[in-house]
CSV table of C-alpha atoms and ligand atoms in Angstrom, one decimal:
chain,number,residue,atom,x,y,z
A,252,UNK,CA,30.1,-31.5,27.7
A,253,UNK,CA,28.6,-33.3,24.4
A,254,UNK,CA,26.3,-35.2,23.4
A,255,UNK,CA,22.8,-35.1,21.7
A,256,UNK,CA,19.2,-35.0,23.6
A,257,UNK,CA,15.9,-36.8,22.1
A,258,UNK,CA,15.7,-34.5,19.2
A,259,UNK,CA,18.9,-34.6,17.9
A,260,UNK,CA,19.8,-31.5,18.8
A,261,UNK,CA,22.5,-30.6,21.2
A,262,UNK,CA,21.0,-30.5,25.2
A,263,UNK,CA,20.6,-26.9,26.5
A,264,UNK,CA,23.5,-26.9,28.9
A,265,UNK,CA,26.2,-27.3,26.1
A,266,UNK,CA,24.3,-24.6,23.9
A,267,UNK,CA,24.8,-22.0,27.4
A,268,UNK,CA,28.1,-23.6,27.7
A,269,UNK,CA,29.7,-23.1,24.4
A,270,UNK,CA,28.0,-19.3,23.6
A,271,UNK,CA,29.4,-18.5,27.5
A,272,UNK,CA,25.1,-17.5,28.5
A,273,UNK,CA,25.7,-16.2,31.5
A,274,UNK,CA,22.3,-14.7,32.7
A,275,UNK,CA,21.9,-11.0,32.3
A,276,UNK,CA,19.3,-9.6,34.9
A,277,UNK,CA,19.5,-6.2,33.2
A,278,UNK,CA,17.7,-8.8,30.1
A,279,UNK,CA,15.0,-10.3,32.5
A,280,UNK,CA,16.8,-14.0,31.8
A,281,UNK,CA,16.1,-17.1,33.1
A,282,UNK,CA,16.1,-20.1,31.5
A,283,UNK,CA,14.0,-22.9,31.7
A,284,UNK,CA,16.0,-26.2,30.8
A,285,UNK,CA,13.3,-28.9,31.5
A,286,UNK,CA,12.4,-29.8,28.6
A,287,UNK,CA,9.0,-31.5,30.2
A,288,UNK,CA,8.3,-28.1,31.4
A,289,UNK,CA,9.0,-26.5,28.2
A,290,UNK,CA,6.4,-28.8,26.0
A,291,UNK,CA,3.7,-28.4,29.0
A,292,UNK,CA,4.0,-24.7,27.8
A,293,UNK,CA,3.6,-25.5,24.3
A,294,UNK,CA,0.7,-28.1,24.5
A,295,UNK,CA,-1.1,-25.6,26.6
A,296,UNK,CA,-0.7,-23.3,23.7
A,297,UNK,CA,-3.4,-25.5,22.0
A,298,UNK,CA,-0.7,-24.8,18.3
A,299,UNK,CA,-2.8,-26.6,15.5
A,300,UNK,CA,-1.3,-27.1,11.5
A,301,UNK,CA,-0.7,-24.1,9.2
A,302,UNK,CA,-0.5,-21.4,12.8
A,303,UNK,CA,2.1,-18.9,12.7
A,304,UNK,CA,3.9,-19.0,16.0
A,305,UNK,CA,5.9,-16.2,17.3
A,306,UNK,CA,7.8,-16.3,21.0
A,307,UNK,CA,9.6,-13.6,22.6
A,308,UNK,CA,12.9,-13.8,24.1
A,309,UNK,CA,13.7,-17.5,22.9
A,310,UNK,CA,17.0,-17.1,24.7
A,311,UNK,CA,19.5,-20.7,23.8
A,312,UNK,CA,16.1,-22.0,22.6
A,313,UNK,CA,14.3,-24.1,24.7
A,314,UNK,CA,10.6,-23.4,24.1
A,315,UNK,CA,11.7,-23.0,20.8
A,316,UNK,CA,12.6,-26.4,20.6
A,317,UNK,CA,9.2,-27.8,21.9
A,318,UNK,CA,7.6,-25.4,19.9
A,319,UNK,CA,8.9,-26.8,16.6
A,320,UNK,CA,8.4,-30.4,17.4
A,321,UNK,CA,5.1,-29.2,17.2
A,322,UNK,CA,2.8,-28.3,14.6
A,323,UNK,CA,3.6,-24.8,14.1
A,324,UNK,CA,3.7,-23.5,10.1
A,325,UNK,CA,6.6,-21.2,10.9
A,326,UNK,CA,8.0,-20.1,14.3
A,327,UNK,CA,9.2,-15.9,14.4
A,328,UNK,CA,11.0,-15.3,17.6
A,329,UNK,CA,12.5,-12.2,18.4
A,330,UNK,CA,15.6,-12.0,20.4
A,331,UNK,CA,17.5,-9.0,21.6
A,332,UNK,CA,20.5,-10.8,23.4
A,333,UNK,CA,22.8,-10.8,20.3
A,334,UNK,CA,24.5,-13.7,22.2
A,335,UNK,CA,21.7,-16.0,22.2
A,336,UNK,CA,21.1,-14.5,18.6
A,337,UNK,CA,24.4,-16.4,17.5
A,338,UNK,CA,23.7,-19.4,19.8
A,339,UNK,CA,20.2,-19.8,17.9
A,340,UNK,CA,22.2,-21.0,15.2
A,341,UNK,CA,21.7,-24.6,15.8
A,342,UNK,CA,17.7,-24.5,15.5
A,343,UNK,CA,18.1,-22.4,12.2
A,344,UNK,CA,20.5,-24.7,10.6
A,345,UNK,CA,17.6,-27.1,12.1
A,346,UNK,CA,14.6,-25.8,10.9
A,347,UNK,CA,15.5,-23.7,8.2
A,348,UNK,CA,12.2,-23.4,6.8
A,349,UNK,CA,10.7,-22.9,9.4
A,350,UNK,CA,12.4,-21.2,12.3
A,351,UNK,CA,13.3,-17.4,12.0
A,352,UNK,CA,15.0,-14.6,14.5
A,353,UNK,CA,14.5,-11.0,14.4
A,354,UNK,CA,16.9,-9.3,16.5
A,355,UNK,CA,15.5,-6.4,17.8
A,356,UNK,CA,13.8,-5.0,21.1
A,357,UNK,CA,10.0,-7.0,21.1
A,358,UNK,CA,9.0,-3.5,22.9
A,359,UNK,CA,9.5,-1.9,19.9
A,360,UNK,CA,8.4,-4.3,17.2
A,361,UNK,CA,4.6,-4.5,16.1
A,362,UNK,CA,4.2,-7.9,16.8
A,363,UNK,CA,1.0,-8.7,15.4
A,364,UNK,CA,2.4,-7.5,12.1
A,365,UNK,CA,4.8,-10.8,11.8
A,366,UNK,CA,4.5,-13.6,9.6
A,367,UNK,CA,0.7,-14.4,8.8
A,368,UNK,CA,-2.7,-15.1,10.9
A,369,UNK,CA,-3.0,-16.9,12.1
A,370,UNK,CA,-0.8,-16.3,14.9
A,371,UNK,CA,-0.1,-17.3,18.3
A,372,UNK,CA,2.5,-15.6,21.0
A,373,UNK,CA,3.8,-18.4,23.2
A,374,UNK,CA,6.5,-16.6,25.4
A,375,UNK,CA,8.3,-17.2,29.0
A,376,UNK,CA,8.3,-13.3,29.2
A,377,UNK,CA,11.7,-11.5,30.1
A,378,UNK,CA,10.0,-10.2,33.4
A,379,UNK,CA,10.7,-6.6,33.3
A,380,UNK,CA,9.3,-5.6,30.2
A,381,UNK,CA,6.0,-8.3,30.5
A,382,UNK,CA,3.3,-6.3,31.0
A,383,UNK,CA,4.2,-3.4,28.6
A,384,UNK,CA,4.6,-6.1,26.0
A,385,UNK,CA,1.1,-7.9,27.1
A,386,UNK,CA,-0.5,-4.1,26.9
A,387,UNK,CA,1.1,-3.5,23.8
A,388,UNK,CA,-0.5,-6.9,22.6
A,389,UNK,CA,-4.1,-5.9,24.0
A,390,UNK,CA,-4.6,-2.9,21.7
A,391,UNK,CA,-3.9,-5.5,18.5
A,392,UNK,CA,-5.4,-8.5,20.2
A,393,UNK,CA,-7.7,-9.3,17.4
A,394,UNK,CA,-4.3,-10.5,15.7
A,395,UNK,CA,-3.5,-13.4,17.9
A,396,UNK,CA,-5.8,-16.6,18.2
A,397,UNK,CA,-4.1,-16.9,21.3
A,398,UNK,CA,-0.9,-16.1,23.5
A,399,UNK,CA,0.4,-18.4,25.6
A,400,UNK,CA,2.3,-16.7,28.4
A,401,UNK,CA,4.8,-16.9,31.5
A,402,UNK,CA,4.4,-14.0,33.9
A,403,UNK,CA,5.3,-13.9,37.6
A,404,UNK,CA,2.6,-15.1,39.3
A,405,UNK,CA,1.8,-11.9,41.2
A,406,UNK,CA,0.9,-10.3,37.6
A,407,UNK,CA,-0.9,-13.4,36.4
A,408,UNK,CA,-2.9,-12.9,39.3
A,409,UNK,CA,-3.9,-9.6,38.6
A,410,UNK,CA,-5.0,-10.8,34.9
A,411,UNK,CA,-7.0,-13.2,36.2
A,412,UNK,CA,-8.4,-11.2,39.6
A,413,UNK,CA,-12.0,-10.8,39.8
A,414,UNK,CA,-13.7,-7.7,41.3
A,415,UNK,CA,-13.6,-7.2,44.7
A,416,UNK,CA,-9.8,-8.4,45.2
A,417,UNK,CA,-6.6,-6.9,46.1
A,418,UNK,CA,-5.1,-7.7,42.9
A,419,UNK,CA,-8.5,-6.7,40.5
A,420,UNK,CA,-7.0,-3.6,38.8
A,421,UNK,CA,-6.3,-1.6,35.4
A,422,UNK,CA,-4.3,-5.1,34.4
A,423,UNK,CA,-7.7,-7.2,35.3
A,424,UNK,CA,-10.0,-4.8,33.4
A,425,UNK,CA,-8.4,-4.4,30.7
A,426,UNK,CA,-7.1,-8.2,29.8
A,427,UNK,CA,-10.7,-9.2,30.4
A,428,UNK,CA,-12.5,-6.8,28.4
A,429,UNK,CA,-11.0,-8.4,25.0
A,430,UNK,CA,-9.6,-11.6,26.4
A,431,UNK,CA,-10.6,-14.9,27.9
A,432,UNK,CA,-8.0,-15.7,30.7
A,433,UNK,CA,-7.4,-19.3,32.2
A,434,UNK,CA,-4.3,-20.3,34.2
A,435,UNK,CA,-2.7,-23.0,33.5
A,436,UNK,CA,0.1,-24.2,35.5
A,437,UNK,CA,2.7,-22.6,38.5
A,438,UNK,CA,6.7,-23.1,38.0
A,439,UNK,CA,8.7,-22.9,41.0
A,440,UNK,CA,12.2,-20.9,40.6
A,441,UNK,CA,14.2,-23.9,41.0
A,442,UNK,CA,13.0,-24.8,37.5
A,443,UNK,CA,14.9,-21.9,35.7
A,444,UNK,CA,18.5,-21.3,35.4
A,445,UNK,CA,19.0,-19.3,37.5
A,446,UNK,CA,16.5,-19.3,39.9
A,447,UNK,CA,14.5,-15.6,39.8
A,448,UNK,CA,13.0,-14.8,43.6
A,449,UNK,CA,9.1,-15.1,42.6
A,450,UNK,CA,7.0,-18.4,42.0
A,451,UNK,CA,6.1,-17.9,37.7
A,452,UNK,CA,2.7,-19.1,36.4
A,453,UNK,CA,1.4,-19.6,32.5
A,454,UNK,CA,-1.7,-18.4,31.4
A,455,UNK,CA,-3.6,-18.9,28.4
A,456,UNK,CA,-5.1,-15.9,26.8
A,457,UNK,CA,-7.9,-16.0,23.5
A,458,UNK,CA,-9.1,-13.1,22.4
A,459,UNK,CA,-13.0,-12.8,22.2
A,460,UNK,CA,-14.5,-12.0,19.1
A,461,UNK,CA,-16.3,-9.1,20.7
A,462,UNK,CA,-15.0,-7.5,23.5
A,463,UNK,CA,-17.2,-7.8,26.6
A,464,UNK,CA,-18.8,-4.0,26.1
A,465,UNK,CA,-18.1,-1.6,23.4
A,466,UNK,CA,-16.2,0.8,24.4
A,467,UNK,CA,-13.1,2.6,22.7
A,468,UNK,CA,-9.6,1.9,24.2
A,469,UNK,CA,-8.5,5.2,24.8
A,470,UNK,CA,-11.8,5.8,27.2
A,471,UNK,CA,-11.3,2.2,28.5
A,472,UNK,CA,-7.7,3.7,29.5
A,473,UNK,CA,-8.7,7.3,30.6
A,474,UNK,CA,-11.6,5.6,33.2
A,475,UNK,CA,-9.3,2.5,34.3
A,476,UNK,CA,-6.1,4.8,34.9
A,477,UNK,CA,-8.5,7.3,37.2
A,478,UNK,CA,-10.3,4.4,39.2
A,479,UNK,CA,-7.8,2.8,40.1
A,480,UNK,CA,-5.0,5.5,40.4
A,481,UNK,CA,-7.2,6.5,43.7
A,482,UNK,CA,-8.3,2.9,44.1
A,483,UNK,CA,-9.0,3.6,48.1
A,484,UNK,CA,-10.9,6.5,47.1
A,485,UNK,CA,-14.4,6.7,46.7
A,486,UNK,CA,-15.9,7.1,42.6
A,487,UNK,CA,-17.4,10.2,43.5
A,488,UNK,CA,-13.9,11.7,44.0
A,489,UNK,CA,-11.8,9.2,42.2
A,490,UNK,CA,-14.0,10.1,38.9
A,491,UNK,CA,-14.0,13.6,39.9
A,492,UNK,CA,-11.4,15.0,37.6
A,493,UNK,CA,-12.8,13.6,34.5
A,494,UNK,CA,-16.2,14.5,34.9
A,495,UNK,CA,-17.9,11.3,35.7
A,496,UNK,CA,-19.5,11.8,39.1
A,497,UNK,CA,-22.6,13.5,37.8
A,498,UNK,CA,-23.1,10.4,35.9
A,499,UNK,CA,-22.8,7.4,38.3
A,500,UNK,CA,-26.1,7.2,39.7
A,501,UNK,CA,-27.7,6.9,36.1
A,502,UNK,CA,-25.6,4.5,35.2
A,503,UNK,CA,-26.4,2.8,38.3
A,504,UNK,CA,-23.0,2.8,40.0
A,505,UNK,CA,-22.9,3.8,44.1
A,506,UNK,CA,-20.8,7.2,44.1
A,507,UNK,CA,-19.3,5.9,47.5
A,508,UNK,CA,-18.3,2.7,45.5
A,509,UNK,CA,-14.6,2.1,44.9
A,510,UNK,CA,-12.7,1.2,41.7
A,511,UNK,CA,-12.7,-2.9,42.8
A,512,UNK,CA,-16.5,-3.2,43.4
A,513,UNK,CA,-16.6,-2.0,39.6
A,514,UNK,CA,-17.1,-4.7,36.9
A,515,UNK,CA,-16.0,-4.8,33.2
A,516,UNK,CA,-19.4,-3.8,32.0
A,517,UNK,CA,-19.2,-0.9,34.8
A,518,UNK,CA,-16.4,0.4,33.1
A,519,UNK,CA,-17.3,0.0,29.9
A,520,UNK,CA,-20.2,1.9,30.8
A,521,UNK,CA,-18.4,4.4,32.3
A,522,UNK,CA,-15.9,4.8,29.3
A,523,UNK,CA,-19.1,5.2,26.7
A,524,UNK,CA,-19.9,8.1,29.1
A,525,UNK,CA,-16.7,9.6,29.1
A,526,UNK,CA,-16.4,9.7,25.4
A,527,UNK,CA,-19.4,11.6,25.4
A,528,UNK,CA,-17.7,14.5,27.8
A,529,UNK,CA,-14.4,14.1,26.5
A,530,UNK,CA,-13.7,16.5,23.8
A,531,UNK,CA,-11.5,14.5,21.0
A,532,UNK,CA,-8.0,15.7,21.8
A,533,UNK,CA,-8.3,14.6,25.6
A,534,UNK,CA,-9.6,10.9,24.5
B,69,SAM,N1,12.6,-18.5,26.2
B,69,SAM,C1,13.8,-18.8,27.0
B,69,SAM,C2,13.6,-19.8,28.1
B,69,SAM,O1,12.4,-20.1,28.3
B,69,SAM,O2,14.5,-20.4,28.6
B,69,SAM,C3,14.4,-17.5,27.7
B,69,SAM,C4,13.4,-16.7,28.5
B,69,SAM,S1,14.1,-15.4,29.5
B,69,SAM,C5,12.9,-15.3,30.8
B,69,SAM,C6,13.7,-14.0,28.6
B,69,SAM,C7,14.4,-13.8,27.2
B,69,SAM,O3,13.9,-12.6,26.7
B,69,SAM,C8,15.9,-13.7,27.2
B,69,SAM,O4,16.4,-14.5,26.2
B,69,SAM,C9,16.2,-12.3,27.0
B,69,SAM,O5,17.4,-12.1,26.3
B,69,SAM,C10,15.0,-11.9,26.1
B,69,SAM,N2,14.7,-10.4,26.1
B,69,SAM,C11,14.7,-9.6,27.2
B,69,SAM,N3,14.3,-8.4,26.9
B,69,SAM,C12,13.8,-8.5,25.6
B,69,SAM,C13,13.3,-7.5,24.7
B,69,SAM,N4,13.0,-6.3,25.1
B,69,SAM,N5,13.0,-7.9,23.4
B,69,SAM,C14,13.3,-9.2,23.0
B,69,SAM,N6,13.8,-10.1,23.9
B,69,SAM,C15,14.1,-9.8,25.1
């Protein structure tokens, strides 16, 4: 295999060829080689002049690639494959002053702490570790401008669900509490390489300025994690435990409602409650 694609650079294929990128599942990879797919992602990333750009899991490198023929500042990605490490050679010698690799675990890395605001995330997510990650993100989402993200679609869903839906849960609460969510576009699995079992979709998150009820994290957490850990359950017992039945009907809230009839502002009601009960070590 040889040869040179638009850019210059060598095409995917030959990078996974030569550095022998057999797809790991334990690693959550597959590769998306269509490189009109790959600048879809980045233009719905919205990356203006002088942003600091940072992707997860840039595997041989292709969203890196459309993400540097943008206007990006500085690109941080942060591998853990040491194979795809090496293989990420080409784009370095490439880009030297601009593209970067940390080689670590992105689960144990404080992201928002990387290069300089502002920053974006732009990442087709290794699947298994995506939401951690994206929860991870949440508690420091003041950091981003915005991240640009590929989940399976069955967990975009749930970011986007509204109340009242099977898939309205913790994810939905707390992703729109701090963020504004739109979807962007679906990728079938024949796109990637290989082919994972579940349809993926990216989703464009921006932090809000203000989230959309003060309320402290922890609480936010506490109330969420009770709700919906009983989710069939009515409040009245679902709250039970940490001492917010008393409290519904003030605030309004049906004590034979369940978790999904519950909006954001609901909970963030609910949570301003708790931390009012809650002495500070159970927070
Ligand atoms: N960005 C590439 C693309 O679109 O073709 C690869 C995406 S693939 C779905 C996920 C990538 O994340 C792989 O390169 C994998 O090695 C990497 N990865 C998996 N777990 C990781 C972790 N905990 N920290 C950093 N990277 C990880």
């Amino acid at each position: 295999m040889s040869g040179v694609s638009f850019d210059g650079l060598p095409p995917l294929k030959e990078i996974i060829h030569r550095h022998e990128l057999s797809a790991r599942k334990a690693l959550g990879q597959n590769f998306l080689l269509d490189l009109n797919l790959t600048a879809r992602i980045a233009r719905t990333a919205g990356i203006v002049e002088g942003d600091c750009v940072i992707e997860i899991g840039p595997g041989p490198g292709g969203l890196s690639r459309a993400i540097l023929a943008g206007d990006a500042a500085r690109l941080i990605a942060v591998e853990r494959d040491p194979r795809c490490i090496q293989a990420l050679d080409y784009l370095k010698e490439a880009h030297p002053r601009r593209f970067e690799v940390i080689a670590g675990d992105a689960t144990e890395i404080e992201v928002w702490t990387l290069g300089d605001a502002p920053r974006r995330i732009v990442a087709n997510l290794p699947y298994n570790v995506a939401t951690v990650l994206l929860i991870g993100w949440l508690r420091h989402a003041r950091a981003f401008r915005s991240m640009t993200l590929m989940f399976q679609k069955e967990v975009a869903d749930r970011l986007l669900a509204r109340p009242r839906t099977k898939a309205y849960g913790r994810l939905s609460v707390m992703c729109q509490w701090l963020c504004a969510i739109s979807p962007a576009f679906t990728i079938p699995p024949s796109a990637f390489t290989p082919p994972p079992k579940v349809v993926s979709s990216v989703v464009h998150l921006v932090p809000r300025d203000a989230p959309l009820g003060e309320a402290s994290w922890a609480a936010m957490e506490k109330v969420t994690a009770a709700a919906f850990g009983q989710r069939r359950k009515m409040l009245r017992a679902s709250l039970k435990a940490i001492g917010l039945t008393p409290h519904l009907k003030a605030l309004g809230i049906e004590e034979t409602a369940r978790a999904e009839e519950l909006d954001v502002i609901d909970f963030c009601a609910l949570a301003r409650v708790y931390e009012t009960l809650a002495p500070p070590s159970q927070k």
